[in-house]
Amino acid sequence: NAGVMQNPRHLVRRRGQEARLRCSPMKGHSHVYWYRQLPEEGLKFMVYLQKENIIDESGMPKERFSAEFPKEGPSILRIQQVVRGDSAAYFCASSPPRTGGAGTEAFFGQGTRLTVV
Amino acid sequence: QKEVEQDPGPLSVPEGAIVSLNCTYSNSAFQYFMWYRQYSRKGPELLMYTYSSGNKEDGRFTAQVDKSSKYISLFIRDSQPSDSATYLCAMSVGAGNNRKLIWGLGTSLAVNP
C-alpha cells in the first residue's frame, strides 16, 4: 500500500513561470490537504479538498494559487507567475473519510521543494 | 501571541537520555493534540495523538496533556540516534469539515551516540 505520493520532489522555476505540484493520496483516502513549510515559519495550512470539492481554502493566497482534486487523478496545486517568495517545501497530506477536516490520521507525502530563480 | 508555542531548540542529548518536548497553547477550544516527527527532507509522520488530559504511552514515547495548564509534552525514553529529527506538535479545533490543525514550529532534537 503506497503512501502519499508527491511529484516532482524538486522543482525549479524562473520568476513568472507556472508551477504544478501533484499529490496522489493513499488508497482509500478522499481528503487531501496542502501545506507550505518555511524554516522560520513552520507548517502553514493552505487548502483542504475532497474529491471535486474545495472544503477550506482559507490558507491559500487569493491570487496566483489554485488547487483541485478531480474525480480521477491526483490533486494539483498550481502556482501561476511564481515569485522568489514562493520558494518553499510544499507538503500534501491525506486522510480517510471518517476523520474529516484536518483529521488526526493525516499521512504526509515527502514534499515538493520549489525553488524560484 | 501565537496560538501554539513550541521552543525550536535545538536540543542535544546523549544516547539513552530521557527527552522532554513541550508545547503551550492559548485556545481552550483545541480538542485533539498530536505529535509528529519529521526527518530532514521528509514529510511529517504522525507519532501519537490524544484527546483528553492525561498520559498515553506507546513504546518509548509518552504523550501528556494538561488542559488546565494548556500544556502538552512528549517524552522519549532511552533516546536513540535514530530519534534525531524535528518534532512538531499540532492541535485541532472545530468539527467535521471545519476542523483545522494548528502547528507549532517544531523542536529540533539531536541524540548523540
mmCIF file of C-alpha atoms in Angstrom:
data_model
loop_
_atom_site.group_PDB
_atom_site.id
_atom_site.type_symbol
_atom_site.label_atom_id
_atom_site.label_comp_id
_atom_site.label_asym_id
_atom_site.label_seq_id
_atom_site.Cartn_x
_atom_site.Cartn_y
_atom_site.Cartn_z
ATOM 1 C CA ASN A 1 0.000 0.000 0.000
ATOM 2 C CA ALA A 2 1.848 3.019 -1.269
ATOM 3 C CA GLY A 3 1.892 6.123 0.869
ATOM 4 C CA VAL A 4 1.056 9.639 -0.211
ATOM 5 C CA MET A 5 2.964 10.283 -3.427
ATOM 6 C CA GLN A 6 4.084 13.733 -4.399
ATOM 7 C CA ASN A 7 5.880 14.736 -7.550
ATOM 8 C CA PRO A 8 8.131 16.173 -8.525
ATOM 9 C CA ARG A 9 10.340 16.049 -5.433
ATOM 10 C CA HIS A 10 12.259 19.096 -6.621
ATOM 11 C CA LEU A 11 11.053 21.786 -8.986
ATOM 12 C CA VAL A 12 12.966 24.785 -10.242
ATOM 13 C CA ARG A 13 11.084 27.573 -11.948
ATOM 14 C CA ARG A 14 12.075 31.007 -13.194
ATOM 15 C CA ARG A 15 10.146 34.017 -11.982
ATOM 16 C CA GLY A 16 6.914 34.368 -13.918
ATOM 17 C CA GLN A 17 6.582 30.695 -14.833
ATOM 18 C CA GLU A 18 3.911 28.321 -13.601
ATOM 19 C CA ALA A 19 4.487 25.557 -11.057
ATOM 20 C CA ARG A 20 2.282 22.470 -10.904
ATOM 21 C CA LEU A 21 2.620 20.203 -7.904
ATOM 22 C CA ARG A 22 0.915 16.823 -7.849
ATOM 23 C CA CYS A 23 -0.285 14.684 -4.980
ATOM 24 C CA SER A 24 -1.737 11.186 -5.109
ATOM 25 C CA PRO A 25 -3.361 10.336 -1.767
ATOM 26 C CA MET A 26 -3.148 6.973 -0.096
ATOM 27 C CA LYS A 27 -5.554 4.349 -1.400
ATOM 28 C CA GLY A 28 -8.971 4.818 0.141
ATOM 29 C CA HIS A 29 -8.276 8.393 1.252
ATOM 30 C CA SER A 30 -10.640 11.026 -0.084
ATOM 31 C CA HIS A 31 -9.396 14.020 1.917
ATOM 32 C CA VAL A 32 -6.355 15.980 0.778
ATOM 33 C CA TYR A 33 -4.590 18.893 2.458
ATOM 34 C CA TRP A 34 -1.822 21.092 1.174
ATOM 35 C CA TYR A 35 0.720 22.770 3.446
ATOM 36 C CA ARG A 36 3.643 25.078 2.872
ATOM 37 C CA GLN A 37 6.722 24.912 5.069
ATOM 38 C CA LEU A 38 9.385 27.542 5.511
ATOM 39 C CA PRO A 39 12.246 27.113 8.021
ATOM 40 C CA GLU A 40 11.248 30.093 10.160
ATOM 41 C CA GLU A 41 7.507 29.674 9.871
ATOM 42 C CA GLY A 42 6.727 26.022 10.340
ATOM 43 C CA LEU A 43 3.874 24.263 8.584
ATOM 44 C CA LYS A 44 1.176 26.533 7.211
ATOM 45 C CA PHE A 45 -2.185 25.152 6.139
ATOM 46 C CA MET A 46 -3.176 26.178 2.627
ATOM 47 C CA VAL A 47 -6.187 24.231 1.441
ATOM 48 C CA TYR A 48 -8.367 21.224 2.232
ATOM 49 C CA LEU A 49 -10.078 19.347 -0.586
ATOM 50 C CA GLN A 50 -12.309 16.376 -1.068
ATOM 51 C CA LYS A 51 -12.991 14.821 -4.452
ATOM 52 C CA GLU A 52 -14.205 17.602 -6.782
ATOM 53 C CA ASN A 53 -14.737 20.000 -3.853
ATOM 54 C CA ILE A 54 -12.709 22.663 -2.102
ATOM 55 C CA ILE A 55 -13.725 22.480 1.546
ATOM 56 C CA ASP A 56 -11.455 25.113 3.092
ATOM 57 C CA GLU A 57 -9.057 27.376 1.223
ATOM 58 C CA SER A 58 -8.609 29.901 3.997
ATOM 59 C CA GLY A 59 -4.840 29.455 3.992
ATOM 60 C CA MET A 60 -4.383 29.926 0.269
ATOM 61 C CA PRO A 61 -3.216 33.270 -1.128
ATOM 62 C CA LYS A 62 -6.062 34.849 -3.067
ATOM 63 C CA GLU A 63 -4.028 35.409 -6.212
ATOM 64 C CA ARG A 64 -1.878 33.084 -8.332
ATOM 65 C CA PHE A 65 -2.609 29.968 -6.240
ATOM 66 C CA SER A 66 -5.246 27.367 -7.023
ATOM 67 C CA ALA A 67 -5.898 23.763 -6.108
ATOM 68 C CA GLU A 68 -8.062 20.976 -7.412
ATOM 69 C CA PHE A 69 -8.798 17.357 -6.617
ATOM 70 C CA PRO A 70 -10.623 15.884 -9.613
ATOM 71 C CA LYS A 71 -12.742 12.783 -9.600
ATOM 72 C CA GLU A 72 -9.953 10.918 -11.337
ATOM 73 C CA GLY A 73 -6.264 11.559 -10.921
ATOM 74 C CA PRO A 74 -4.089 13.375 -8.421
ATOM 75 C CA SER A 75 -4.685 16.604 -6.575
ATOM 76 C CA ILE A 76 -2.911 19.544 -8.185
ATOM 77 C CA LEU A 77 -1.564 22.682 -6.515
ATOM 78 C CA ARG A 78 -0.949 25.297 -9.162
ATOM 79 C CA ILE A 79 1.071 28.459 -8.699
ATOM 80 C CA GLN A 80 0.969 30.936 -11.544
ATOM 81 C CA GLN A 81 3.592 33.591 -12.220
ATOM 82 C CA VAL A 82 5.859 32.365 -9.454
ATOM 83 C CA VAL A 83 7.939 34.806 -7.418
ATOM 84 C CA ARG A 84 11.016 34.204 -5.267
ATOM 85 C CA GLY A 85 8.858 34.263 -2.132
ATOM 86 C CA ASP A 86 7.056 31.134 -3.347
ATOM 87 C CA SER A 87 10.222 29.101 -2.776
ATOM 88 C CA ALA A 88 9.367 26.586 -0.042
ATOM 89 C CA ALA A 89 8.594 22.959 0.644
ATOM 90 C CA TYR A 90 5.009 22.069 -0.205
ATOM 91 C CA PHE A 91 3.540 19.066 1.563
ATOM 92 C CA CYS A 92 0.414 17.149 0.774
ATOM 93 C CA ALA A 93 -1.381 15.025 3.355
ATOM 94 C CA SER A 94 -4.340 12.710 3.025
ATOM 95 C CA SER A 95 -6.776 11.138 5.445
ATOM 96 C CA PRO A 96 -9.586 8.613 5.216
ATOM 97 C CA PRO A 97 -13.208 9.801 5.000
ATOM 98 C CA ARG A 98 -14.246 9.058 8.566
ATOM 99 C CA THR A 99 -11.923 11.609 10.122
ATOM 100 C CA GLY A 100 -12.798 14.627 8.081
ATOM 101 C CA GLY A 101 -11.435 18.128 8.472
ATOM 102 C CA ALA A 102 -7.801 18.273 9.466
ATOM 103 C CA GLY A 103 -8.025 14.655 10.529
ATOM 104 C CA THR A 104 -5.976 13.214 13.298
ATOM 105 C CA GLU A 105 -4.923 10.447 10.935
ATOM 106 C CA ALA A 106 -3.368 12.570 8.225
ATOM 107 C CA PHE A 107 -0.460 10.995 6.383
ATOM 108 C CA PHE A 108 2.064 13.192 4.666
ATOM 109 C CA GLY A 109 3.943 12.844 1.418
ATOM 110 C CA GLN A 110 7.646 13.588 1.057
ATOM 111 C CA GLY A 111 7.013 17.058 -0.234
ATOM 112 C CA THR A 112 7.924 19.079 -3.299
ATOM 113 C CA ARG A 113 10.730 21.573 -2.882
ATOM 114 C CA LEU A 114 10.070 24.523 -5.126
ATOM 115 C CA THR A 115 12.913 26.875 -5.937
ATOM 116 C CA VAL A 116 12.194 30.041 -7.862
ATOM 117 C CA VAL A 117 15.227 31.571 -9.525
ATOM 118 C CA GLN B 1 0.844 35.738 20.628
ATOM 119 C CA LYS B 2 0.789 32.571 18.543
ATOM 120 C CA GLU B 3 -1.925 30.019 19.245
ATOM 121 C CA VAL B 4 0.674 27.284 19.680
ATOM 122 C CA GLU B 5 4.130 27.956 21.083
ATOM 123 C CA GLN B 6 6.985 25.488 20.734
ATOM 124 C CA ASP B 7 10.628 26.079 21.544
ATOM 125 C CA PRO B 8 12.579 25.436 18.319
ATOM 126 C CA GLY B 9 15.711 24.289 20.189
ATOM 127 C CA PRO B 10 17.986 22.815 19.037
ATOM 128 C CA LEU B 11 18.025 20.233 21.775
ATOM 129 C CA SER B 12 21.071 17.985 22.035
ATOM 130 C CA VAL B 13 21.151 14.965 24.360
ATOM 131 C CA PRO B 14 23.353 11.874 24.816
ATOM 132 C CA GLU B 15 22.075 8.483 23.741
ATOM 133 C CA GLY B 16 19.917 6.881 26.438
ATOM 134 C CA ALA B 17 18.716 10.186 27.900
ATOM 135 C CA ILE B 18 15.070 10.969 28.601
ATOM 136 C CA VAL B 19 13.885 13.710 26.287
ATOM 137 C CA SER B 20 11.076 16.117 27.133
ATOM 138 C CA LEU B 21 9.464 18.138 24.343
ATOM 139 C CA ASN B 22 6.752 20.676 25.103
ATOM 140 C CA CYS B 23 4.143 22.939 23.585
ATOM 141 C CA THR B 24 1.884 25.514 25.142
ATOM 142 C CA TYR B 25 -1.321 26.833 23.650
ATOM 143 C CA SER B 26 -3.789 29.602 24.233
ATOM 144 C CA ASN B 27 -7.024 28.330 22.664
ATOM 145 C CA SER B 28 -9.066 26.316 25.122
ATOM 146 C CA ALA B 29 -11.178 25.023 22.208
ATOM 147 C CA PHE B 30 -8.401 22.722 20.990
ATOM 148 C CA GLN B 31 -9.622 19.140 21.082
ATOM 149 C CA TYR B 32 -7.028 16.715 19.692
ATOM 150 C CA PHE B 33 -3.339 17.002 20.415
ATOM 151 C CA MET B 34 -0.817 15.383 18.131
ATOM 152 C CA TRP B 35 2.895 14.865 17.852
ATOM 153 C CA TYR B 36 4.576 14.445 14.507
ATOM 154 C CA ARG B 37 8.179 13.573 13.750
ATOM 155 C CA GLN B 38 9.894 14.981 10.696
ATOM 156 C CA TYR B 39 13.251 13.777 9.462
ATOM 157 C CA SER B 40 15.321 16.101 7.317
ATOM 158 C CA ARG B 41 13.958 16.406 3.784
ATOM 159 C CA LYS B 42 10.993 14.159 4.618
ATOM 160 C CA GLY B 43 7.315 14.693 5.343
ATOM 161 C CA PRO B 44 5.969 14.736 8.912
ATOM 162 C CA GLU B 45 4.795 11.393 10.269
ATOM 163 C CA LEU B 46 2.208 11.031 12.998
ATOM 164 C CA LEU B 47 3.639 9.642 16.228
ATOM 165 C CA MET B 48 0.780 9.916 18.679
ATOM 166 C CA TYR B 49 -2.449 11.725 19.299
ATOM 167 C CA THR B 50 -4.536 12.243 22.406
ATOM 168 C CA TYR B 51 -7.940 13.700 23.082
ATOM 169 C CA SER B 52 -8.214 14.242 26.786
ATOM 170 C CA SER B 53 -5.961 15.267 29.630
ATOM 171 C CA GLY B 54 -3.675 12.550 30.904
ATOM 172 C CA ASN B 55 -0.966 10.286 29.560
ATOM 173 C CA LYS B 56 -0.783 7.985 26.565
ATOM 174 C CA GLU B 57 2.102 5.599 26.122
ATOM 175 C CA ASP B 58 3.414 3.881 23.002
ATOM 176 C CA GLY B 59 6.702 2.051 23.431
ATOM 177 C CA ARG B 60 9.390 4.569 24.343
ATOM 178 C CA PHE B 61 7.060 7.501 23.726
ATOM 179 C CA THR B 62 4.634 9.077 26.198
ATOM 180 C CA ALA B 63 2.304 11.933 25.305
ATOM 181 C CA GLN B 64 0.947 14.024 28.124
ATOM 182 C CA VAL B 65 -1.813 16.623 28.008
ATOM 183 C CA ASP B 66 -2.666 19.094 30.761
ATOM 184 C CA LYS B 67 -5.686 21.055 29.584
ATOM 185 C CA SER B 68 -5.907 23.120 32.748
ATOM 186 C CA SER B 69 -2.417 24.489 32.110
ATOM 187 C CA LYS B 70 -2.766 24.405 28.307
ATOM 188 C CA TYR B 71 0.427 22.421 28.095
ATOM 189 C CA ILE B 72 1.359 19.246 26.244
ATOM 190 C CA SER B 73 4.504 17.158 26.391
ATOM 191 C CA LEU B 74 6.161 14.307 24.549
ATOM 192 C CA PHE B 75 8.630 12.185 26.496
ATOM 193 C CA ILE B 76 11.105 9.884 24.784
ATOM 194 C CA ARG B 77 12.748 7.258 27.000
ATOM 195 C CA ASP B 78 16.080 5.635 26.199
ATOM 196 C CA SER B 79 16.611 8.032 23.314
ATOM 197 C CA GLN B 80 18.414 6.703 20.246
ATOM 198 C CA PRO B 81 20.388 8.449 17.496
ATOM 199 C CA SER B 82 17.553 7.443 15.153
ATOM 200 C CA ASP B 83 15.267 9.731 17.186
ATOM 201 C CA SER B 84 17.205 12.728 15.847
ATOM 202 C CA ALA B 85 14.581 14.734 13.966
ATOM 203 C CA THR B 86 12.275 17.710 14.293
ATOM 204 C CA TYR B 87 9.230 17.114 16.484
ATOM 205 C CA LEU B 88 6.108 19.098 15.737
ATOM 206 C CA CYS B 89 3.084 19.458 17.927
ATOM 207 C CA ALA B 90 -0.281 20.048 16.322
ATOM 208 C CA MET B 91 -3.712 20.735 17.758
ATOM 209 C CA SER B 92 -7.119 20.515 16.184
ATOM 210 C CA VAL B 93 -10.039 22.845 16.616
ATOM 211 C CA GLY B 94 -13.508 22.655 15.121
ATOM 212 C CA ALA B 95 -15.514 19.669 13.952
ATOM 213 C CA GLY B 96 -16.082 17.769 10.727
ATOM 214 C CA ASN B 97 -15.107 19.689 7.623
ATOM 215 C CA ASN B 98 -14.405 22.764 9.727
ATOM 216 C CA ARG B 99 -11.739 21.069 11.780
ATOM 217 C CA LYS B 100 -8.300 22.662 11.422
ATOM 218 C CA LEU B 101 -4.849 21.736 12.589
ATOM 219 C CA ILE B 102 -2.702 24.447 14.145
ATOM 220 C CA TRP B 103 1.004 23.647 14.229
ATOM 221 C CA GLY B 104 3.928 24.500 16.437
ATOM 222 C CA LEU B 105 7.181 25.472 14.721
ATOM 223 C CA GLY B 106 8.867 22.235 15.729
ATOM 224 C CA THR B 107 11.753 21.381 18.062
ATOM 225 C CA SER B 108 14.966 20.087 16.526
ATOM 226 C CA LEU B 109 16.383 17.141 18.506
ATOM 227 C CA ALA B 110 19.831 15.614 18.160
ATOM 228 C CA VAL B 111 20.636 12.396 20.044
ATOM 229 C CA ASN B 112 24.384 11.891 20.158
ATOM 230 C CA PRO B 113 25.869 8.367 20.276
#
